[in-house]
């Protein structure tokens, strides 16, 4: 969960540093929705890779508990947790987008 908030901070910082790049895109006529699409594809990639690596690490950690009968409650709990972490990450990434891009580039919230 703390990593999700960190993702929002990194997103805001990254977008603030790339303000000039987005200014050039606007100057040459690239629509705001295209810039937004680029940003969210990048953020979804970060979230996806983080979830895949974290899920693999957690599966390795609970591997001893998976011996014998299938622990459906454990796997169900793990699945719910992954979904909630993904939603939390998207929320913090959106907040980072608002702080780092929209306000600094002149687009109102």
Coordinates of C-alpha atoms in Angstrom, one line a residue:
X1 CA 0.0 0.0 0.0
X2 CA 2.9 2.3 0.8
X3 CA 4.4 1.5 -2.6
X4 CA 1.2 2.6 -4.2
X5 CA 1.4 6.0 -2.6
X6 CA 5.1 6.1 -3.7
X7 CA 3.9 5.4 -7.3
X8 CA 1.8 8.5 -7.1
X9 CA 4.7 10.6 -5.9
X10 CA 7.0 9.2 -8.6
X11 CA 4.3 9.9 -11.2
X12 CA 3.9 13.5 -10.1
X13 CA 7.7 14.0 -10.0
X14 CA 8.2 12.3 -13.4
X15 CA 5.5 14.5 -15.1
X16 CA 6.9 17.6 -13.5
X17 CA 10.3 16.9 -14.9
X18 CA 8.8 16.1 -18.4
X19 CA 6.7 19.3 -18.5
X20 CA 8.8 20.7 -21.4
X21 CA 8.3 17.5 -23.4
X22 CA 4.5 17.8 -23.1
X23 CA 4.7 21.5 -23.9
X24 CA 6.5 20.6 -27.2
X25 CA 3.8 18.0 -27.9
X26 CA 1.1 20.6 -27.4
X27 CA 3.0 23.1 -29.6
X28 CA 3.2 20.7 -32.5
X29 CA -0.5 20.0 -32.3
X30 CA -0.7 16.7 -30.4
X31 CA -4.1 16.5 -28.6
X32 CA -4.3 16.5 -24.9
X33 CA -6.0 13.1 -25.0
X34 CA -2.9 11.6 -26.8
X35 CA -0.6 12.9 -24.1
X36 CA -2.9 11.6 -21.4
X37 CA -3.0 8.2 -23.1
X38 CA 0.8 8.1 -23.2
X39 CA 1.0 8.9 -19.5
X40 CA -1.6 6.3 -18.5
X41 CA 0.0 3.6 -20.6
X42 CA 3.3 4.2 -18.9
X43 CA 1.7 4.2 -15.5
X44 CA -0.3 1.0 -16.2
X45 CA 3.0 -0.6 -17.3
X46 CA 4.6 0.3 -14.0
X47 CA 1.6 -1.1 -12.0
X48 CA 1.4 -4.2 -14.1
X49 CA 5.1 -5.1 -13.7
X50 CA 4.9 -4.3 -10.0
X51 CA 1.9 -6.6 -9.5
X52 CA 3.4 -9.4 -11.5
X53 CA 6.7 -9.3 -9.6
X54 CA 4.9 -8.9 -6.2
X55 CA 2.5 -11.7 -7.0
X56 CA 5.4 -14.0 -8.0
X57 CA 7.2 -13.1 -4.8
X58 CA 4.1 -13.8 -2.7
X59 CA 3.4 -17.1 -4.4
X60 CA 7.0 -18.2 -3.6
X61 CA 6.5 -17.1 0.0
X62 CA 3.3 -19.2 0.4
X63 CA 4.5 -22.1 -1.7
X64 CA 5.0 -24.3 1.4
X65 CA 1.3 -23.7 2.4
X66 CA 0.1 -24.9 -1.0
X67 CA 1.2 -28.5 -0.4
X68 CA -1.6 -31.0 0.1
X69 CA -5.2 -29.9 -0.3
X70 CA -5.7 -26.7 -2.4
X71 CA -6.1 -23.8 0.0
X72 CA -8.8 -21.9 -1.9
X73 CA -9.3 -19.4 0.9
X74 CA -5.6 -18.4 0.8
X75 CA -5.6 -18.1 -3.0
X76 CA -8.9 -16.2 -3.0
X77 CA -7.6 -13.8 -0.4
X78 CA -4.4 -13.3 -2.4
X79 CA -6.5 -12.6 -5.5
X80 CA -8.7 -10.0 -3.7
X81 CA -5.6 -8.4 -2.3
X82 CA -4.0 -8.1 -5.7
X83 CA -7.2 -6.5 -7.1
X84 CA -7.3 -4.0 -4.2
X85 CA -3.7 -3.1 -4.6
X86 CA -4.2 -2.5 -8.3
X87 CA -7.1 -0.2 -7.6
X88 CA -5.2 1.6 -4.9
X89 CA -2.2 2.0 -7.3
X90 CA -4.5 3.5 -10.0
X91 CA -5.9 5.9 -7.5
X92 CA -2.5 7.2 -6.4
X93 CA -1.3 7.3 -10.0
X94 CA -4.3 9.4 -10.9
X95 CA -3.6 11.8 -8.0
X96 CA 0.1 12.0 -9.2
X97 CA -1.2 12.8 -12.7
X98 CA -3.4 15.6 -11.3
X99 CA -0.6 17.1 -9.3
X100 CA 2.2 16.6 -11.8
X101 CA 0.6 17.2 -15.1
X102 CA -2.7 18.9 -15.2
X103 CA -2.0 21.7 -12.8
X104 CA 1.5 22.5 -14.2
X105 CA 0.5 22.3 -17.8
X106 CA -2.4 24.8 -17.5
X107 CA -5.2 22.2 -17.7
X108 CA -7.8 22.7 -15.0
X109 CA -9.1 19.9 -12.8

